[in-house]
CSV table of C-alpha atoms (C1' of nucleotides) in Angstrom, one decimal:
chain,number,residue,atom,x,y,z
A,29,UNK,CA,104.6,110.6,125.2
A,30,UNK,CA,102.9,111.4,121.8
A,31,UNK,CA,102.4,114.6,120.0
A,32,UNK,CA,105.9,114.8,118.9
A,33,UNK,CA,106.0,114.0,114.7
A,34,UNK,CA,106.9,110.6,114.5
A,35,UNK,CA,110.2,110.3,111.9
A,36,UNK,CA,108.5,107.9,109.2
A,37,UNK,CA,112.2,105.4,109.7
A,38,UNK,CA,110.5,104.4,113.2
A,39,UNK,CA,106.8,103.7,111.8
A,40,UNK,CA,108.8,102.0,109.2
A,41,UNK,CA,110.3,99.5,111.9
A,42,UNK,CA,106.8,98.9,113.9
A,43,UNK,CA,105.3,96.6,111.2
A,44,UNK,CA,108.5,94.2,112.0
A,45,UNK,CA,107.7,94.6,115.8
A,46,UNK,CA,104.5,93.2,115.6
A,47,UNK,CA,105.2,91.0,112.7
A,48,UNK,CA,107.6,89.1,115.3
A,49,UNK,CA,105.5,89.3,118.5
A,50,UNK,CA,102.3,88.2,116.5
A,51,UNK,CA,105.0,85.3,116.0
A,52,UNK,CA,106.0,85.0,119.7
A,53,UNK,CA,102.7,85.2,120.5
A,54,UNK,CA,101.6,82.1,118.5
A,55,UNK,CA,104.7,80.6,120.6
A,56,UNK,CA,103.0,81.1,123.3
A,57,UNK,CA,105.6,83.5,124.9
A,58,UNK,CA,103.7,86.2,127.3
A,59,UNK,CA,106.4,88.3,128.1
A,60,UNK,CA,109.5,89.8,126.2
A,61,UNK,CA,112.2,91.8,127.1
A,62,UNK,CA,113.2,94.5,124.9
A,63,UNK,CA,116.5,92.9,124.6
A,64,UNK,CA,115.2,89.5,123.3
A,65,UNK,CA,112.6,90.7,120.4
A,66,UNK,CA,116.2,93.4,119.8
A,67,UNK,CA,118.1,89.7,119.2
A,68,UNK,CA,115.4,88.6,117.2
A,69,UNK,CA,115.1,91.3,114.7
A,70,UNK,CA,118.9,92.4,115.1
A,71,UNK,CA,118.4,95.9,115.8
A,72,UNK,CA,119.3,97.0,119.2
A,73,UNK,CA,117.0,96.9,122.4
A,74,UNK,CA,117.7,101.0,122.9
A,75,UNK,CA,116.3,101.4,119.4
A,76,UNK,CA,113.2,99.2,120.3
A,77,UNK,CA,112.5,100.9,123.7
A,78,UNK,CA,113.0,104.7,122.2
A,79,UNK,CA,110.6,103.7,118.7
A,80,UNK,CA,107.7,102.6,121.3
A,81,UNK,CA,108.4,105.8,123.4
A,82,UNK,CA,106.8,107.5,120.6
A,83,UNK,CA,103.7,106.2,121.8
A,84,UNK,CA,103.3,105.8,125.3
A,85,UNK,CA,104.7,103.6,128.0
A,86,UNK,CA,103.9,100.2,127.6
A,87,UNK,CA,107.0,97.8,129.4
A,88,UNK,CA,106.9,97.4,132.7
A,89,UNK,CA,110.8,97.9,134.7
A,90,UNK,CA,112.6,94.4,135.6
A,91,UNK,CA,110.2,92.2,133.4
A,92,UNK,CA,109.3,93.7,130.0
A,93,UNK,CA,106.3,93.9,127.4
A,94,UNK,CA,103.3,91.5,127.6
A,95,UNK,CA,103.1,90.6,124.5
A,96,UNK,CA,99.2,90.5,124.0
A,97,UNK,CA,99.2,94.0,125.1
A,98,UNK,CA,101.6,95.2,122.9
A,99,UNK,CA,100.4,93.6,119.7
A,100,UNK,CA,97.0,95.3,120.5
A,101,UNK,CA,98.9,99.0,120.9
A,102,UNK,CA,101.2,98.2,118.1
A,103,UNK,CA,97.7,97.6,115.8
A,104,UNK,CA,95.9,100.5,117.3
A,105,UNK,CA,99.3,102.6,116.3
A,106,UNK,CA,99.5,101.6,112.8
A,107,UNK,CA,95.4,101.3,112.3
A,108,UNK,CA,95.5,97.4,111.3
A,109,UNK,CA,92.8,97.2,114.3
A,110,UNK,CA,90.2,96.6,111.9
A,111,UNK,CA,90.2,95.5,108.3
A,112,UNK,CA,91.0,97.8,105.0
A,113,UNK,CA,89.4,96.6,102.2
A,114,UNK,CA,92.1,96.9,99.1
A,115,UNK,CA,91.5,97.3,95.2
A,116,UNK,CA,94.0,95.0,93.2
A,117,UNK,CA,94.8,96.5,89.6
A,118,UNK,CA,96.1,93.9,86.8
A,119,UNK,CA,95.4,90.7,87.3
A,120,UNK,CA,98.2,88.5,85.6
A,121,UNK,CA,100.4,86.1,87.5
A,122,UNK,CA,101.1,88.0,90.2
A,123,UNK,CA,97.7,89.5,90.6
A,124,UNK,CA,96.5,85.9,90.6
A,125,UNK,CA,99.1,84.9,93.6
A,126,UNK,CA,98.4,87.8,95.4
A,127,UNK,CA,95.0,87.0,95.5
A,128,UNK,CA,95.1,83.3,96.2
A,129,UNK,CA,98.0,84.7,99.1
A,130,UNK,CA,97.2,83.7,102.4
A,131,UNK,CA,99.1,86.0,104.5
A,132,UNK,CA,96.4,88.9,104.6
A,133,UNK,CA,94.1,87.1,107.2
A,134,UNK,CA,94.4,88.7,110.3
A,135,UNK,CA,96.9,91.4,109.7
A,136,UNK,CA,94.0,93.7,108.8
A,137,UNK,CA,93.8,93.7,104.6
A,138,UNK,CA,91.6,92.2,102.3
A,139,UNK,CA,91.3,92.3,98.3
A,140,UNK,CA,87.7,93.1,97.8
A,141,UNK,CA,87.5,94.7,94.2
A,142,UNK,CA,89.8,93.2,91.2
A,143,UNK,CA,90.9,95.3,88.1
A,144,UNK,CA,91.9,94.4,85.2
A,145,UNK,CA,91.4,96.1,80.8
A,146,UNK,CA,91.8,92.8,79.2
A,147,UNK,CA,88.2,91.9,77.9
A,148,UNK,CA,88.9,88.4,78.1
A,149,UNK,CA,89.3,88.6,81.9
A,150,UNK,CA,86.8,91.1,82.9
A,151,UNK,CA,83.6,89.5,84.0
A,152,UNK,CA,86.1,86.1,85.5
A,153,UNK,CA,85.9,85.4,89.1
A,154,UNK,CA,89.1,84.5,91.4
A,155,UNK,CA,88.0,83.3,94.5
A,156,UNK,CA,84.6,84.2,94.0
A,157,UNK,CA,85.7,87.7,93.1
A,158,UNK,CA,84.3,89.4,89.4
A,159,UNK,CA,87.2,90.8,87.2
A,160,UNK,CA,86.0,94.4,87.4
A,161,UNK,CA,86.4,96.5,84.1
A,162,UNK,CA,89.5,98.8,84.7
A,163,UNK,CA,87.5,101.7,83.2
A,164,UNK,CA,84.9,101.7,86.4
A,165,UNK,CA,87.7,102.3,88.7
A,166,UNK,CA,86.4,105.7,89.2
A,167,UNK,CA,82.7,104.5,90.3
A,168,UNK,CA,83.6,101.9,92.3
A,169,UNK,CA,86.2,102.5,94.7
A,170,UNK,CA,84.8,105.6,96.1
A,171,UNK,CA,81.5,103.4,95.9
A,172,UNK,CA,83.1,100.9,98.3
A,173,UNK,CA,84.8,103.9,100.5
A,174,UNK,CA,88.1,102.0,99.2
A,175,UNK,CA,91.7,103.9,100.3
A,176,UNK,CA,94.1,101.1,99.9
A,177,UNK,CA,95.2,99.8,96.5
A,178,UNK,CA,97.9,97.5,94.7
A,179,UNK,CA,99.4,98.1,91.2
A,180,UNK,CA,100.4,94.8,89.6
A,181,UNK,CA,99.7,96.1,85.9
A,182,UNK,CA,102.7,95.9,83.4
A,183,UNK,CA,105.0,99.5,83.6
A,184,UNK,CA,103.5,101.2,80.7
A,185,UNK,CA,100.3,101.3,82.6
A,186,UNK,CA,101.0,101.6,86.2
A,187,UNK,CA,101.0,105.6,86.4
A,188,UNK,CA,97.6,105.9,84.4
A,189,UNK,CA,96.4,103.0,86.9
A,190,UNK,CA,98.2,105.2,89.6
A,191,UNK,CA,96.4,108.2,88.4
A,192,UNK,CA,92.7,107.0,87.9
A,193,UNK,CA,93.0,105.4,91.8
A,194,UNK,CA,94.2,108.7,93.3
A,195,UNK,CA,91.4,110.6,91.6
A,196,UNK,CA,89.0,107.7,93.1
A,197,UNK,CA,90.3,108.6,96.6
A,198,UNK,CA,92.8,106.0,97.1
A,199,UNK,CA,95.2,107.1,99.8
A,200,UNK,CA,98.2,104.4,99.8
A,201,UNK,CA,99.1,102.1,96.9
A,202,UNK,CA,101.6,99.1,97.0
A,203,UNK,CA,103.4,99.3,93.1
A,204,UNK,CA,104.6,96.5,92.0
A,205,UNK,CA,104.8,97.9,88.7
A,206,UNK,CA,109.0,98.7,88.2
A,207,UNK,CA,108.5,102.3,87.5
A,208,UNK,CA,108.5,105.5,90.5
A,209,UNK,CA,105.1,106.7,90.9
A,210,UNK,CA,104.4,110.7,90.4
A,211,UNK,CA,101.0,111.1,92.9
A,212,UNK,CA,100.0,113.8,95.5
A,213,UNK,CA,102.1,114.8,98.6
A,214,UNK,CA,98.8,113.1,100.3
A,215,UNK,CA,99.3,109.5,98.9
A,216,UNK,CA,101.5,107.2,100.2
A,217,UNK,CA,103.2,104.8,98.0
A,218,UNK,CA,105.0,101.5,98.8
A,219,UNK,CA,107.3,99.6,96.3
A,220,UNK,CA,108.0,96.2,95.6
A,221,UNK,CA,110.4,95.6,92.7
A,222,UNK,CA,112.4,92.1,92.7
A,223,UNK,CA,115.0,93.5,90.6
A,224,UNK,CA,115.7,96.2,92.5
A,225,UNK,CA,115.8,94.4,96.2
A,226,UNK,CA,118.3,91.9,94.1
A,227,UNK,CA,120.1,94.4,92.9
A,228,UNK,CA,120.9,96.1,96.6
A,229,UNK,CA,123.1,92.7,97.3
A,230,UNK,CA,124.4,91.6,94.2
A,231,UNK,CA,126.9,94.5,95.0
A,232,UNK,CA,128.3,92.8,98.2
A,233,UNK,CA,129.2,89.1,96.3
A,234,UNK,CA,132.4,89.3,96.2
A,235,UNK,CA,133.0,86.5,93.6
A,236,UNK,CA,132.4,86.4,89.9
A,237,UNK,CA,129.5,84.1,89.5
B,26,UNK,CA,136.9,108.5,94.3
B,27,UNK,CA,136.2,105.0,95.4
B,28,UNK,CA,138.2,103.3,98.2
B,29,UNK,CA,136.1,104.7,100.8
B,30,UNK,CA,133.8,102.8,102.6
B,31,UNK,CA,130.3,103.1,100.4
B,32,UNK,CA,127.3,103.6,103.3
B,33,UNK,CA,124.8,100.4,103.1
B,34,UNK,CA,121.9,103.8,102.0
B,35,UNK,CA,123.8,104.9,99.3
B,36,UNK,CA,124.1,101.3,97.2
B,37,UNK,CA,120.5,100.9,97.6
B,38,UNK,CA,119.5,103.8,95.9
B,39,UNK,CA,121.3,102.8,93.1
B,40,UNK,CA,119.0,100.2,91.5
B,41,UNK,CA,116.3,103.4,91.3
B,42,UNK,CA,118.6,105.2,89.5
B,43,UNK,CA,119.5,102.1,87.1
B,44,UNK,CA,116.0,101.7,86.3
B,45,UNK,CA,115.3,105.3,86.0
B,46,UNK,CA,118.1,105.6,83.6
B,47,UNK,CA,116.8,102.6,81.5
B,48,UNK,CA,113.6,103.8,81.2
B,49,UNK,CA,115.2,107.3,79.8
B,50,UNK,CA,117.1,105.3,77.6
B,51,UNK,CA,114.1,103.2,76.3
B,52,UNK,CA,112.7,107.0,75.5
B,53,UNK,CA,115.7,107.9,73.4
B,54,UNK,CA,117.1,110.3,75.7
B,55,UNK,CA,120.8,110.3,75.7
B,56,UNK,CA,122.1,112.9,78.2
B,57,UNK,CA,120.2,113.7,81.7
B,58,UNK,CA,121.3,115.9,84.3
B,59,UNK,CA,121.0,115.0,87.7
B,60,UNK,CA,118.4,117.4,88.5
B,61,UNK,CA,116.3,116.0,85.9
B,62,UNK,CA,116.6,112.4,87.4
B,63,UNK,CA,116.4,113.4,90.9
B,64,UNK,CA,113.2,114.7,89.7
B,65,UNK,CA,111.8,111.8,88.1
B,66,UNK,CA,112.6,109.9,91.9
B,67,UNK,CA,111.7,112.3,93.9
B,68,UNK,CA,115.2,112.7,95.1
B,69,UNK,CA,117.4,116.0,95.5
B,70,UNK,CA,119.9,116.3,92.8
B,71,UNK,CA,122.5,116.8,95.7
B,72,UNK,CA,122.3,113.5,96.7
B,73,UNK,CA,122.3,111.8,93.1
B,74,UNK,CA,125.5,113.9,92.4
B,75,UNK,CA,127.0,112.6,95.8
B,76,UNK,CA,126.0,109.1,95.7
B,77,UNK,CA,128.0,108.7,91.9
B,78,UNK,CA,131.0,110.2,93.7
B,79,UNK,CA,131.6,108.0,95.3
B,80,UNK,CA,132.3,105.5,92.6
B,81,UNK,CA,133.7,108.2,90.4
B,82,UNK,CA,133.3,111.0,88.4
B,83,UNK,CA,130.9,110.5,85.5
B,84,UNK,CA,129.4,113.6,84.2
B,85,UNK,CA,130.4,116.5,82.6
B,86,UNK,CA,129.8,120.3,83.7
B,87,UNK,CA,127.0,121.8,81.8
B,88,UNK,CA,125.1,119.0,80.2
B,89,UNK,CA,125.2,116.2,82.7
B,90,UNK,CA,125.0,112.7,82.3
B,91,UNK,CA,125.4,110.2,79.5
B,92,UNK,CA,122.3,108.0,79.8
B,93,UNK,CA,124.1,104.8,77.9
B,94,UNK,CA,127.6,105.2,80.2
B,95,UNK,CA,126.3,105.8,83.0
B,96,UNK,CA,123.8,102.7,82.4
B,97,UNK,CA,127.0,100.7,81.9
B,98,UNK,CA,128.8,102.3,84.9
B,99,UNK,CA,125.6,101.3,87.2
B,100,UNK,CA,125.3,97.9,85.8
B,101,UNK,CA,129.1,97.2,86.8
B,102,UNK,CA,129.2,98.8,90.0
B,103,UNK,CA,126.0,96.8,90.9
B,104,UNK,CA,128.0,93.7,89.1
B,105,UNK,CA,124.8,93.3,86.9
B,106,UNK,CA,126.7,93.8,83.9
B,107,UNK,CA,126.6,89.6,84.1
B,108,UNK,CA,123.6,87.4,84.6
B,109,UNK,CA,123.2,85.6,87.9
B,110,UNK,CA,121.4,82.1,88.4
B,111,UNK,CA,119.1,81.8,90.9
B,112,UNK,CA,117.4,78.9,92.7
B,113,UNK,CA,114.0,79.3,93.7
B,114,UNK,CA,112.7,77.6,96.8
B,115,UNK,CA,108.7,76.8,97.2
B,116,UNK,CA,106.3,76.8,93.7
B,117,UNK,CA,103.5,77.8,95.3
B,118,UNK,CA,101.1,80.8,94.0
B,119,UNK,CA,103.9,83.1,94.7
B,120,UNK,CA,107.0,80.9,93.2
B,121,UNK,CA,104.8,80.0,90.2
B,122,UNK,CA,104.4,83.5,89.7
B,123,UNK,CA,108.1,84.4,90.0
B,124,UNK,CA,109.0,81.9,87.5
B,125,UNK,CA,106.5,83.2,84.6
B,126,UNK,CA,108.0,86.9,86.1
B,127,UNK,CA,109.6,88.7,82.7
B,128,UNK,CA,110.8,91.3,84.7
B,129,UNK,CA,114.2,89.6,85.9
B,130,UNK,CA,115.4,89.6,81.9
B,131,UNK,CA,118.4,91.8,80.8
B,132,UNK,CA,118.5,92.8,84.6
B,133,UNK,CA,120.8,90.3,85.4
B,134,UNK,CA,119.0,87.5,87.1
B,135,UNK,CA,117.6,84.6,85.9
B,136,UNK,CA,115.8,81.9,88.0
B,137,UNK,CA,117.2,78.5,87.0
B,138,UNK,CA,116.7,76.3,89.8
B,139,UNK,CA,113.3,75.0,91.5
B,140,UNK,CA,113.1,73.4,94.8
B,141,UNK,CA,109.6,72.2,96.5
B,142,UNK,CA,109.4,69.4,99.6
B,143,UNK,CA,105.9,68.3,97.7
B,144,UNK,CA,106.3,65.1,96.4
B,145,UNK,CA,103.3,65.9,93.9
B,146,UNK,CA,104.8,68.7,92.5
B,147,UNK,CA,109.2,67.3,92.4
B,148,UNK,CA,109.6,66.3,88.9
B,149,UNK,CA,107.0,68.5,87.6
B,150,UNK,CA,108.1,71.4,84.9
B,151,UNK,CA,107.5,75.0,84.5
B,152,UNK,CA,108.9,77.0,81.4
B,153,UNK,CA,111.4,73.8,81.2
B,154,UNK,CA,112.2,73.9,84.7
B,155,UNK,CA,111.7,70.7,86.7
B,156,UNK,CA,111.0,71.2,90.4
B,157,UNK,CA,114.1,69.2,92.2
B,158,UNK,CA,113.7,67.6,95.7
B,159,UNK,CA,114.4,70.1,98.6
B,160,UNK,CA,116.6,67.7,99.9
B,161,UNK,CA,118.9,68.2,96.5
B,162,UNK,CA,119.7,71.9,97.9
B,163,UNK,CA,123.2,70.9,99.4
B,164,UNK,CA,123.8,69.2,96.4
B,165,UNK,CA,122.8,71.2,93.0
B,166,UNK,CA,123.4,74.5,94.4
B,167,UNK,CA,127.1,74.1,95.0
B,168,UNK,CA,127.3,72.2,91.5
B,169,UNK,CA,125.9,74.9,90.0
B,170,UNK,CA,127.3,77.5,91.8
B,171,UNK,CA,124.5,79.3,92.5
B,172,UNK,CA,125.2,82.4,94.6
B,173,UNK,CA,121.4,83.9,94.8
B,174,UNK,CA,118.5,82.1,95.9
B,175,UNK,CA,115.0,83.3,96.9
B,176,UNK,CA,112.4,81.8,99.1
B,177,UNK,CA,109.2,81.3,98.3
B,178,UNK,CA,107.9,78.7,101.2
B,179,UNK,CA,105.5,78.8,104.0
B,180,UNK,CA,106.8,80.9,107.4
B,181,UNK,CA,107.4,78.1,109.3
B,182,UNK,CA,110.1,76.6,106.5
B,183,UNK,CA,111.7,79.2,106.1
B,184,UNK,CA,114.6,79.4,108.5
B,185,UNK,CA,114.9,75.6,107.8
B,186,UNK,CA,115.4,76.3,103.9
B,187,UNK,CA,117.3,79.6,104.6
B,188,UNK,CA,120.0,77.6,106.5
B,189,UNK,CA,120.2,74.9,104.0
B,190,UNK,CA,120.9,77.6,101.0
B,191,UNK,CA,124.1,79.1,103.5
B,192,UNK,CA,125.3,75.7,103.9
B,193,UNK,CA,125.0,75.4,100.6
B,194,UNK,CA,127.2,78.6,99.5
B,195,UNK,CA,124.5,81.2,99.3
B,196,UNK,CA,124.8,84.4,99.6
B,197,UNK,CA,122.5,86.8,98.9
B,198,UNK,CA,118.3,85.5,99.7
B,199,UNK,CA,115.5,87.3,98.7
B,200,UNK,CA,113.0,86.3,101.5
B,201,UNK,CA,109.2,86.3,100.6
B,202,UNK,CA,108.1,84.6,103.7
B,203,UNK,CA,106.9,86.9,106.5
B,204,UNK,CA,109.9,86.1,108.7
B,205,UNK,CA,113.2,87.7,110.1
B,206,UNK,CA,115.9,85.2,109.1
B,207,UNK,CA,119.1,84.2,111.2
B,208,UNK,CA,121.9,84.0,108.8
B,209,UNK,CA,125.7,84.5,108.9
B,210,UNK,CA,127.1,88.2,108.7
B,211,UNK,CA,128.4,87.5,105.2
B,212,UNK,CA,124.6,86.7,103.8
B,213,UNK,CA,122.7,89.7,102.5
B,214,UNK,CA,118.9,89.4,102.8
B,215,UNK,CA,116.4,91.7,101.4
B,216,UNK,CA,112.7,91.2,102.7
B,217,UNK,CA,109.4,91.8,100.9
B,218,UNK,CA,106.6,90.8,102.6
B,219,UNK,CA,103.2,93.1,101.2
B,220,UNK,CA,101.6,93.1,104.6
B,221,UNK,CA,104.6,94.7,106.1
B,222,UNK,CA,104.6,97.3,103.1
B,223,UNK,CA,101.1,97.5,103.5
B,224,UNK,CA,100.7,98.6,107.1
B,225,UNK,CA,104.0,101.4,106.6
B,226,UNK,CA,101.3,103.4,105.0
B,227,UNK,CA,97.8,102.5,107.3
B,228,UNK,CA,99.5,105.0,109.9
B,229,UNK,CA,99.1,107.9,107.5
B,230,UNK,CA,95.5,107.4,106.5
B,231,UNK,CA,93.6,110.0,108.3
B,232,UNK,CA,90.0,108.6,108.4
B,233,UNK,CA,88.3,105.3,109.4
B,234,UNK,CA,88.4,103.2,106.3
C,8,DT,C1',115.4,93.2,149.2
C,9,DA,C1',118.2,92.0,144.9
C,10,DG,C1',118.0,91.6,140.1
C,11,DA,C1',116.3,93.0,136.0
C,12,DT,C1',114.6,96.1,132.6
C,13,DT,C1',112.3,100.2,131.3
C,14,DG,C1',112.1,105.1,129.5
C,15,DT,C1',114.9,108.9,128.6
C,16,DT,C1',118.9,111.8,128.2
C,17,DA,C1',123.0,113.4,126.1
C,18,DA,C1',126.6,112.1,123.2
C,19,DT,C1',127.9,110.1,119.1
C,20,DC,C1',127.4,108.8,114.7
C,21,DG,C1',125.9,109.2,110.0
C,22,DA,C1',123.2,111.2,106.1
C,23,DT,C1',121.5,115.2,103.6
C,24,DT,C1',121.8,119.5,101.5
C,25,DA,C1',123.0,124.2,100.3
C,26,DA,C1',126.3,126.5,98.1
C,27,DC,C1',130.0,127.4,94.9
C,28,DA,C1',134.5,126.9,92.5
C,29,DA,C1',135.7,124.4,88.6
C,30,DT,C1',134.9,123.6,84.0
C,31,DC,C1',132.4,121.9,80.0
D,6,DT,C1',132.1,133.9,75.8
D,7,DA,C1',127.7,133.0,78.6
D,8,DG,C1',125.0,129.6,80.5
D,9,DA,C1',124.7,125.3,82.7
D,10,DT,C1',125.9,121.6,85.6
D,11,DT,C1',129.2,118.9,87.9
D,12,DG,C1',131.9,117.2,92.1
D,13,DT,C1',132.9,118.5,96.7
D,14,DT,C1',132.9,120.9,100.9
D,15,DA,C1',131.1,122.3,105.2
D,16,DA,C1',127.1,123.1,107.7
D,17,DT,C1',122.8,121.2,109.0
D,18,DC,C1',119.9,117.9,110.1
D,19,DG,C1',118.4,113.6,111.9
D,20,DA,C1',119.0,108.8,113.8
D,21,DT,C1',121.3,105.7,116.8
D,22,DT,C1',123.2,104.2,121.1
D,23,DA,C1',125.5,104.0,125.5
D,24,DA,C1',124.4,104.8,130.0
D,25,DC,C1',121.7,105.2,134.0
D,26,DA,C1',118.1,106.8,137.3
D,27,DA,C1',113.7,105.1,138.1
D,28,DT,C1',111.1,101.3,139.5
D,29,DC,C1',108.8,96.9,139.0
DNA sequence: TAGATTGTTAATCGATTAACAATC
DNA sequence: TAGATTGTTAATCGATTAACAATC
């Protein structure tokens, strides 16, 4: 069944879903229980079947998923059917890596416009891609119909950079800038802070150093 | 009040409100109230107030918060009021990256181990770091006493190097390859993988790219 | 058929928040 | 004092899970 509103915790958890069947898949597995991708993730199998209930009936009683099928719903679902082109903003270290990363290919993003305000890089190619100048943010990206962008700038920069993309139409932006974002209701931001992911554990070590 | 078991949630908000605080502070402000900081998060200043109570009572009625105490408060609670070593496992793009990252200083991390299985790159330096032999992970990582490590290495390593670093007295990994790891119930491990951050948000974007 | 697993319900569990007495 | 904000309670809200009829 759809049509209900989806809580955001459970389209949080699909990514994960079809990060490990894409995983199975490559296995060569064809079918999956419920129970075994549960194991795999450790979240429990009631929790898998209700998420995908969300969205239709795809198992089948007494065997399971296939797991071709289900990576194509679990696509459809979260729109990585096709490929989203994506700005990148700073392009220092990380920018460079994240550039140079493989892992997009085939999970539906692509960096297609670089950023950066230092005139030493602008007019550079990475990868065959020109160092834009940060100031034509505002020309390009709706030029290129862009809606997907990634903040790598340092903190004192990343909510002007956050501010220029929204007014360029950008819809969701992954910060890896350490600061919280202020943008639209309408924007959805994803954050990526080392420290901060760190800093969730450290509490648990019991020890001193 | 502490004493009471602290829900999982509650400590992983607390980072947010670290760095929010330390940013206030860099701005001179000394006192904040919670309404102000939940604010600044997008948070409700309910759930600031409740979270702290948990560890104790740190405000004051009418004016709020002492930005420098409660900084300190935070940084002990989180035991990052101490700086942690850290061995880093795979200099590729990402791990070089990491290691030229200022963002772990005065936050209480600092990488001081590298491990790569590439024989062209063991022995090599970065920032005065020589890349060690994976193989050396049972050995300098106990020696040192490292209790953090992250992992910076190709998918299929991953679970290979992951179990090595428990072995090895682990416990806490900060997992950058695009995999769910099977470790022990006493190992924390926090995930960041941008195509899984990336496709949280493709769900929300109304149009066809 | 016999065995297995789904999709879904209802109960449980846990987190959030509105509200306010306490008090600075 | 008057105004403001904390810490905490109780109510609300939302998420998880155990259990099982349906069915492959």
């Amino acid at each position: 069944m759809a049509a209900r509103e989806v809580p955001n915790i459970v389209i949080s958890r699909l990514p994960l879903y079809l990060r490990a069947l894409e995983f199975m898949q490559r296995e060569g597995k064809q079918v999956v229980a419920s129970r075994e991708l549960a194991e795999r993730l450790g979240v429990s199998s009631a929790q898998i079947r209700k998420d995908l209930s969300y969205f239709g009936e795809f198992g089948k009683q007494g065997s399971g998923y296939q797991v071709d099928h289900l990576i194509l719903e679990l696509k459809r679902i979260l729109k990585v059917d096709r490929e989203w082109d994506m700005a990148l903003v700073g392009v220092g270290d990380l920018g460079r890596a994240l550039v140079h990363y493989e892992g997009f290919k085939g999970k539906g993003f692509c960096i297609s416009l670089l950023f950066d305000n230092n005139p030493e890089k602008i007019g550079a190619k990475i990868n065959d891609l020109e160092i834009m100048d940060s100031r034509l943010i505002s020309e390009l990206i709706p030029k290129w119909g862009i809606k997907i962008a990634i903040i790598a700038v340092p903190p004192q920069e990343a909510q002007g950079v956050a501010d220029e993309l929204v007014k360029a139409g950008v819809l969701a932006i992954l910060n890896y800038a350490p600061i919280t974002l202020k943008v639209p209701k309408h924007v959805k931001v994803q954050y990526i802070d080392p420290v901060v992911h760190l800093q969730r554990m450290t509490y648990y070590i019991g020890g001193n150093n």
